[in-house]
XYZ file of N, CA and C in Angstrom:
534
model
N -51.557 -48.653 -43.998
C -51.002 -49.429 -45.078
C -50.327 -48.495 -46.068
N -49.111 -48.838 -46.453
C -48.363 -48.019 -47.396
C -48.575 -48.517 -48.803
N -48.723 -47.591 -49.715
C -48.855 -47.916 -51.126
C -47.464 -47.911 -51.723
N -47.010 -49.032 -52.257
C -45.695 -49.144 -52.869
C -45.814 -48.812 -54.355
N -44.966 -47.919 -54.818
C -44.970 -47.594 -56.237
C -43.546 -47.580 -56.733
N -43.331 -47.960 -57.949
C -42.001 -48.020 -58.539
C -41.714 -46.788 -59.365
N -40.525 -46.763 -59.973
C -40.127 -45.587 -60.732
C -41.029 -45.350 -61.917
N -41.685 -46.378 -62.374
C -42.566 -46.213 -63.522
C -43.976 -45.862 -63.113
N -44.242 -45.790 -61.820
C -45.601 -45.572 -61.362
C -45.680 -44.419 -60.387
N -44.795 -43.515 -60.425
C -44.726 -42.500 -59.399
C -45.981 -41.652 -59.436
N -47.036 -42.157 -58.884
C -48.314 -41.456 -58.890
C -48.410 -40.616 -57.633
N -47.845 -39.496 -57.669
C -47.805 -38.639 -56.499
C -49.103 -37.859 -56.325
N -50.182 -38.380 -56.858
C -51.453 -37.663 -56.840
C -51.809 -37.199 -55.444
N -51.778 -38.093 -54.491
C -52.143 -37.726 -53.128
C -51.175 -36.700 -52.571
N -49.900 -36.955 -52.738
C -48.890 -36.072 -52.177
C -48.846 -34.724 -52.881
N -49.200 -34.693 -54.158
C -49.083 -33.454 -54.922
C -50.244 -32.503 -54.707
N -51.348 -32.986 -54.198
C -52.484 -32.106 -53.978
C -52.101 -31.032 -52.962
N -52.169 -29.817 -53.375
C -51.825 -28.722 -52.484
C -50.345 -28.421 -52.420
N -49.522 -29.165 -53.148
C -48.076 -28.954 -53.082
C -47.538 -28.223 -54.303
N -48.386 -27.861 -55.228
C -47.909 -27.218 -56.441
C -47.279 -25.860 -56.148
N -47.709 -25.234 -55.078
C -47.142 -23.946 -54.697
C -46.517 -24.105 -53.323
N -45.359 -23.544 -53.165
C -44.709 -23.651 -51.871
C -44.244 -22.280 -51.415
N -44.069 -22.141 -50.121
C -43.631 -20.884 -49.546
C -42.174 -20.647 -49.898
N -41.807 -19.451 -50.285
C -40.411 -19.177 -50.591
C -39.517 -19.518 -49.401
N -38.333 -20.009 -49.727
C -37.382 -20.421 -48.702
C -36.669 -19.220 -48.100
N -36.010 -19.430 -46.942
C -35.235 -18.342 -46.356
C -34.113 -17.899 -47.297
N -33.555 -16.759 -47.007
C -32.490 -16.227 -47.841
C -31.288 -17.156 -47.835
N -30.740 -17.411 -49.017
C -29.575 -18.285 -49.149
C -28.318 -17.451 -48.966
N -27.415 -17.945 -48.151
C -26.112 -17.300 -47.999
C -25.068 -18.288 -48.478
N -23.844 -17.882 -48.572
C -22.778 -18.771 -49.010
C -22.422 -19.834 -47.986
N -22.998 -19.786 -46.814
C -22.646 -20.715 -45.745
C -23.912 -21.401 -45.233
N -24.635 -22.038 -46.159
C -25.915 -22.640 -45.781
C -26.995 -21.585 -45.841
N -28.213 -21.967 -45.576
C -29.313 -21.016 -45.591
C -29.310 -20.229 -44.301
N -29.373 -18.921 -44.447
C -29.373 -18.023 -43.296
C -28.242 -18.387 -42.342
N -27.090 -18.859 -42.908
C -25.922 -19.179 -42.103
C -25.974 -20.525 -41.409
N -26.970 -21.346 -41.689
C -27.115 -22.656 -41.036
C -26.422 -23.726 -41.883
N -25.283 -24.283 -41.423
C -24.562 -25.280 -42.215
C -25.258 -26.636 -42.282
N -26.357 -26.816 -41.539
C -27.080 -28.090 -41.603
C -28.165 -28.082 -42.680
N -28.300 -26.949 -43.377
C -29.291 -26.790 -44.445
C -28.554 -26.432 -45.726
N -29.003 -26.978 -46.844
C -28.323 -26.738 -48.113
C -29.316 -26.430 -49.222
N -28.777 -25.903 -50.286
C -29.527 -25.697 -51.522
C -29.222 -26.892 -52.422
N -30.275 -27.480 -52.981
C -30.127 -28.577 -53.933
C -30.591 -28.074 -55.295
N -29.706 -28.161 -56.279
C -30.025 -27.742 -57.640
C -30.044 -29.000 -58.506
N -31.203 -29.288 -59.067
C -31.402 -30.480 -59.877
C -31.583 -30.033 -61.321
N -30.696 -30.465 -62.202
C -30.832 -30.180 -63.618
C -31.356 -31.435 -64.294
N -32.523 -31.320 -64.892
C -33.143 -32.441 -65.600
C -32.881 -32.219 -67.080
N -32.339 -33.233 -67.737
C -32.104 -33.099 -69.179
C -32.912 -34.134 -69.949
N -33.141 -33.805 -71.217
C -33.895 -34.698 -72.081
C -35.361 -34.324 -72.217
N -35.727 -33.096 -71.830
C -37.143 -32.722 -71.929
C -37.535 -32.322 -73.344
N -36.564 -32.129 -74.210
C -36.867 -31.719 -75.579
C -36.958 -30.209 -75.675
N -37.404 -29.738 -76.820
C -37.530 -28.306 -77.063
C -38.980 -27.900 -76.846
N -39.229 -27.215 -75.742
C -40.592 -26.768 -75.454
C -40.683 -25.248 -75.480
N -39.811 -24.611 -76.257
C -39.818 -23.156 -76.311
C -41.132 -22.618 -76.886
N -41.817 -23.422 -77.682
C -43.098 -23.013 -78.253
C -44.280 -23.590 -77.480
N -44.012 -24.340 -76.430
C -45.086 -24.926 -75.644
C -45.754 -26.109 -76.316
N -45.051 -26.754 -77.249
C -45.645 -27.864 -77.986
C -45.641 -29.162 -77.184
N -44.668 -29.338 -76.313
C -44.584 -30.557 -75.504
C -45.512 -30.434 -74.307
N -45.384 -29.345 -73.598
C -46.266 -29.078 -72.472
C -45.999 -29.961 -71.269
N -46.909 -29.899 -70.346
C -46.792 -30.709 -69.150
C -46.004 -30.036 -68.050
N -45.641 -30.865 -67.091
C -44.889 -30.373 -65.943
C -44.041 -31.506 -65.388
N -42.997 -31.121 -64.692
C -42.119 -32.081 -64.053
C -42.609 -32.268 -62.627
N -42.949 -33.496 -62.272
C -43.362 -33.832 -60.907
C -42.197 -34.535 -60.233
N -41.767 -34.008 -59.090
C -40.560 -34.480 -58.429
C -40.829 -34.790 -56.970
N -40.269 -35.897 -56.499
C -40.284 -36.238 -55.083
C -38.853 -36.400 -54.605
N -38.532 -35.815 -53.458
C -37.207 -35.916 -52.850
C -37.357 -36.713 -51.563
N -36.672 -37.843 -51.483
C -36.821 -38.797 -50.383
C -35.531 -38.888 -49.574
N -35.661 -39.126 -48.260
C -34.479 -39.205 -47.408
C -34.368 -40.514 -46.635
N -35.133 -41.519 -47.040
C -35.162 -42.748 -46.263
C -35.608 -43.898 -47.158
N -34.953 -45.040 -47.031
C -35.347 -46.212 -47.809
C -36.766 -46.635 -47.460
N -37.211 -46.336 -46.248
C -38.553 -46.713 -45.815
C -39.667 -45.951 -46.513
N -39.383 -44.713 -46.962
C -40.429 -43.957 -47.663
C -40.137 -43.835 -49.155
N -39.067 -44.467 -49.618
C -38.657 -44.396 -51.019
C -39.769 -44.929 -51.921
N -40.176 -44.113 -52.867
C -41.180 -44.438 -53.877
C -42.539 -44.796 -53.287
N -42.860 -44.155 -52.186
C -44.206 -44.292 -51.642
C -44.886 -42.936 -51.750
N -46.163 -42.926 -51.612
C -46.905 -41.665 -51.614
C -47.013 -41.117 -50.192
N -46.400 -41.811 -49.232
C -46.456 -41.406 -47.826
C -45.222 -40.597 -47.447
N -45.422 -39.551 -46.701
C -44.330 -38.831 -46.054
C -43.185 -38.440 -46.983
N -43.505 -37.846 -48.118
C -42.464 -37.361 -49.018
C -41.994 -36.018 -48.469
N -40.708 -35.920 -48.067
C -40.248 -34.676 -47.452
C -40.370 -33.448 -48.353
N -40.077 -33.609 -49.646
C -40.155 -32.481 -50.571
C -40.830 -32.937 -51.854
N -41.804 -32.162 -52.317
C -42.483 -32.401 -53.585
C -42.447 -31.091 -54.360
N -42.105 -31.177 -55.619
C -42.125 -29.997 -56.474
C -42.845 -30.340 -57.769
N -43.623 -29.382 -58.270
C -44.297 -29.487 -59.559
C -43.889 -28.244 -60.340
N -43.186 -28.460 -61.466
C -42.620 -27.342 -62.213
C -43.081 -27.426 -63.671
N -43.730 -26.371 -64.185
C -44.137 -26.382 -65.599
C -42.912 -26.475 -66.508
N -43.045 -27.190 -67.621
C -41.925 -27.331 -68.559
C -42.029 -26.384 -69.741
N -43.119 -25.644 -69.845
C -43.308 -24.715 -70.960
C -42.129 -23.748 -71.054
N -41.623 -23.572 -72.268
C -40.573 -22.604 -72.519
C -39.166 -23.109 -72.317
N -38.997 -24.338 -71.852
C -37.654 -24.878 -71.624
C -37.182 -25.650 -72.848
N -35.874 -25.576 -73.098
C -35.264 -26.288 -74.207
C -34.210 -27.231 -73.633
N -34.430 -28.508 -73.799
C -33.504 -29.571 -73.396
C -33.368 -29.773 -71.890
N -33.243 -28.699 -71.111
C -33.011 -28.857 -69.677
C -33.990 -28.030 -68.855
N -34.132 -28.431 -67.614
C -34.973 -27.737 -66.656
C -34.234 -27.779 -65.327
N -34.119 -26.648 -64.678
C -33.446 -26.580 -63.381
C -34.481 -26.394 -62.276
N -34.384 -27.238 -61.257
C -35.280 -27.173 -60.107
C -34.415 -26.962 -58.874
N -34.687 -25.901 -58.123
C -33.908 -25.585 -56.933
C -34.773 -25.733 -55.696
N -34.218 -26.429 -54.712
C -34.872 -26.570 -53.416
C -33.887 -26.016 -52.391
N -34.273 -24.923 -51.728
C -33.353 -24.190 -50.871
C -33.268 -24.662 -49.427
N -34.131 -25.537 -49.001
C -34.198 -25.830 -47.568
C -34.003 -27.306 -47.244
N -33.032 -27.940 -47.899
C -32.801 -29.376 -47.728
C -31.787 -29.612 -46.609
N -32.146 -30.391 -45.597
C -31.170 -30.744 -44.569
C -30.030 -31.558 -45.189
N -28.797 -31.323 -44.767
C -27.676 -32.097 -45.280
C -27.909 -33.559 -44.915
N -27.434 -34.453 -45.759
C -27.606 -35.878 -45.524
C -27.800 -36.622 -46.824
N -28.265 -37.844 -46.723
C -28.444 -38.718 -47.875
C -29.883 -38.604 -48.381
N -30.021 -38.363 -49.690
C -31.315 -38.152 -50.332
C -31.363 -38.891 -51.662
N -32.556 -39.044 -52.215
C -32.746 -39.612 -53.546
C -33.943 -38.917 -54.204
N -33.858 -38.740 -55.517
C -34.898 -38.057 -56.281
C -35.553 -39.028 -57.251
N -36.851 -38.917 -57.361
C -37.613 -39.619 -58.378
C -38.527 -38.577 -59.032
N -38.608 -38.603 -60.361
C -39.421 -37.600 -61.058
C -39.977 -38.168 -62.347
N -40.959 -37.479 -62.892
C -41.460 -37.818 -64.220
C -42.022 -36.571 -64.885
N -42.005 -36.587 -66.226
C -42.539 -35.491 -67.031
C -44.003 -35.816 -67.297
N -44.874 -35.163 -66.565
C -46.320 -35.397 -66.643
C -46.864 -34.647 -67.859
N -46.770 -35.280 -69.010
C -47.121 -34.625 -70.263
C -48.585 -34.207 -70.332
N -49.464 -35.032 -69.812
C -50.891 -34.710 -69.872
C -51.416 -34.086 -68.582
N -50.536 -33.811 -67.645
C -50.844 -33.097 -66.405
C -51.976 -33.738 -65.600
N -51.950 -35.067 -65.493
C -52.976 -35.751 -64.711
C -52.435 -36.282 -63.382
N -51.216 -35.924 -63.025
C -50.567 -36.342 -61.779
C -50.389 -37.853 -61.673
N -50.326 -38.530 -62.798
C -50.075 -39.968 -62.822
C -49.134 -40.281 -63.973
N -48.165 -41.126 -63.704
C -47.266 -41.552 -64.766
C -48.001 -42.579 -65.626
N -48.194 -42.230 -66.887
C -48.893 -43.133 -67.803
C -47.994 -44.316 -68.149
N -48.615 -45.480 -68.310
C -47.865 -46.686 -68.646
C -48.369 -47.283 -69.945
N -47.459 -47.958 -70.620
C -47.800 -48.648 -71.851
C -47.754 -50.146 -71.638
N -47.360 -50.842 -72.675
C -47.268 -52.295 -72.626
C -46.306 -52.757 -71.543
N -46.643 -53.842 -70.922
C -45.819 -54.459 -69.875
C -45.597 -53.547 -68.681
N -46.384 -52.499 -68.562
C -46.244 -51.601 -67.428
C -45.107 -50.604 -67.551
N -44.447 -50.576 -68.694
C -43.365 -49.610 -68.888
C -43.947 -48.211 -69.006
N -43.201 -47.207 -68.544
C -43.730 -45.845 -68.585
C -43.917 -45.338 -70.005
N -45.023 -44.653 -70.199
C -45.299 -44.010 -71.482
C -44.912 -42.533 -71.424
N -44.611 -42.027 -70.232
C -44.137 -40.650 -70.065
C -42.695 -40.718 -69.562
N -41.886 -39.730 -69.931
C -40.489 -39.734 -69.496
C -40.362 -39.687 -67.973
N -39.384 -40.405 -67.428
C -39.179 -40.490 -65.985
C -37.677 -40.497 -65.704
N -37.314 -40.258 -64.449
C -35.906 -40.292 -64.075
C -35.717 -40.411 -62.578
N -34.485 -40.780 -62.200
C -34.086 -40.878 -60.798
C -32.679 -40.327 -60.659
N -32.362 -39.888 -59.454
C -31.000 -39.439 -59.201
C -30.042 -40.591 -59.508
N -28.836 -40.237 -59.909
C -27.797 -41.176 -60.370
C -28.220 -41.904 -61.650
N -29.299 -41.452 -62.277
C -29.869 -42.135 -63.445
C -30.065 -43.620 -63.148
N -30.444 -43.889 -61.906
C -30.602 -45.260 -61.434
C -31.772 -45.956 -62.125
N -31.573 -47.216 -62.380
C -32.627 -48.067 -62.929
C -32.438 -49.448 -62.319
N -33.514 -50.046 -61.901
C -33.421 -51.362 -61.274
C -33.501 -52.491 -62.289
N -33.170 -53.666 -61.821
C -33.345 -54.874 -62.630
C -34.667 -55.496 -62.220
N -35.514 -55.726 -63.153
C -36.791 -56.389 -62.871
C -37.599 -55.660 -61.798
N -37.538 -54.355 -61.787
C -38.288 -53.574 -60.812
C -37.606 -52.236 -60.582
N -38.112 -51.484 -59.630
C -37.558 -50.143 -59.402
C -36.165 -50.184 -58.804
N -35.410 -49.125 -59.051
C -34.107 -48.967 -58.411
C -34.319 -48.815 -56.908
N -33.345 -49.218 -56.147
C -33.430 -49.078 -54.699
C -33.045 -47.668 -54.286
N -33.376 -47.321 -53.055
C -32.973 -46.032 -52.500
C -31.453 -45.910 -52.552
N -30.759 -46.986 -52.228
C -29.295 -46.967 -52.227
C -28.735 -46.688 -53.616
N -29.353 -47.238 -54.656
C -28.893 -46.994 -56.022
C -29.096 -45.536 -56.442
N -30.146 -44.923 -55.968
C -30.487 -43.560 -56.380
C -29.964 -42.498 -55.416
N -29.455 -42.894 -54.266
C -29.111 -41.904 -53.240
C -27.801 -41.165 -53.519
N -27.722 -39.976 -52.976
C -26.560 -39.102 -53.087
C -26.505 -38.269 -51.817
N -25.376 -37.625 -51.591
C -25.230 -36.826 -50.380
C -25.417 -35.348 -50.671
N -26.285 -34.721 -49.889
C -26.483 -33.275 -49.972
C -25.559 -32.640 -48.943
N -24.739 -31.707 -49.412
C -23.784 -31.011 -48.548
C -24.025 -29.516 -48.624
N -23.744 -28.833 -47.537
C -23.887 -27.384 -47.464
C -22.653 -26.745 -48.077
N -22.745 -25.625 -48.722
C -23.956 -24.837 -48.870
C -24.822 -25.248 -50.063
N -24.228 -25.954 -51.050
C -25.007 -26.266 -52.244
C -24.545 -27.587 -52.852
N -25.508 -28.355 -53.342
C -25.231 -29.595 -54.059
C -25.957 -29.531 -55.394
N -25.247 -29.910 -56.459
C -25.843 -29.921 -57.797
C -25.823 -31.355 -58.323
N -26.966 -31.772 -58.886
C -27.035 -33.089 -59.515
C -27.699 -32.953 -60.881
N -27.496 -33.954 -61.721
C -28.131 -34.020 -63.034
C -28.924 -35.317 -63.119
N -30.105 -35.226 -63.708
C -30.945 -36.400 -63.916
C -31.391 -36.415 -65.367
N -31.133 -37.516 -66.044
C -31.603 -37.691 -67.417
C -32.961 -38.363 -67.420
N -33.776 -38.010 -68.384
C -35.086 -38.639 -68.531
C -34.950 -39.924 -69.345
N -35.708 -40.916 -68.947
C -35.763 -42.202 -69.628
C -37.053 -42.279 -70.431
N -36.967 -42.852 -71.628
C -38.135 -43.247 -72.404
C -38.240 -44.752 -72.223
N -39.104 -45.171 -71.312
C -39.169 -46.588 -70.988
C -37.856 -47.023 -70.383
N -37.074 -47.802 -71.121
C -35.771 -48.288 -70.640
C -34.603 -47.672 -71.393
N -34.854 -46.572 -72.109
C -33.801 -45.916 -72.895
C -33.567 -44.518 -72.334
N -32.322 -44.266 -71.907
C -31.940 -42.965 -71.359
C -31.731 -41.973 -72.498
N -32.365 -40.819 -72.389
C -32.198 -39.772 -73.400
C -30.782 -39.196 -73.326
N -30.307 -38.682 -74.461
C -28.962 -38.111 -74.540
C -28.869 -36.794 -73.798
N -27.658 -36.534 -73.284
C -27.370 -35.223 -72.701
C -27.253 -34.226 -73.848
N -27.807 -33.031 -73.671
C -27.680 -32.028 -74.741
C -26.238 -31.540 -74.857
N -25.896 -31.062 -76.028
C -24.543 -30.557 -76.285
C -24.137 -29.487 -75.274
N -25.091 -28.679 -74.844
C -24.785 -27.584 -73.916
C -24.298 -28.088 -72.558
N -24.506 -29.365 -72.245
C -24.079 -29.922 -70.960
C -22.810 -30.758 -71.072
N -22.317 -30.946 -72.278
C -21.140 -31.814 -72.475
C -19.858 -31.065 -72.292
């Protein structure tokens, strides 16, 4: 049985156990990884984290990278999971994944402020912690679909930007990105 979770509930607790540390990827070349054009580097810039240069905000960014509508926003079979501390970052955080097969992918993430591996919710089930999806996708009356959040990863490198949402309000892009 699959557990269905929406963008406001991305509780990657099961998937994140043991995934906080990952093995370094192969050497990146200008023509895919180790010369393989079927593998790419994905650079995700998350904006709206605030000023954490003093460590006052804290927490970590929990990210899931999905390649199929069937596993989208589930805790099952997440191809890539990353957990990145936000301490010391101001406004933006860059997350690089070096070993992504070219193709169609979608990202879902949240800023786990209290580091409990669960997206906290407030009234009406709206997220109490900042969250985001690729394409800054947001669904109507529920989570965005894989199609709304999907993008194409191409070799050798693909760069995307994801803004954090406070509930249903998208945070502003910092001046440095305009």
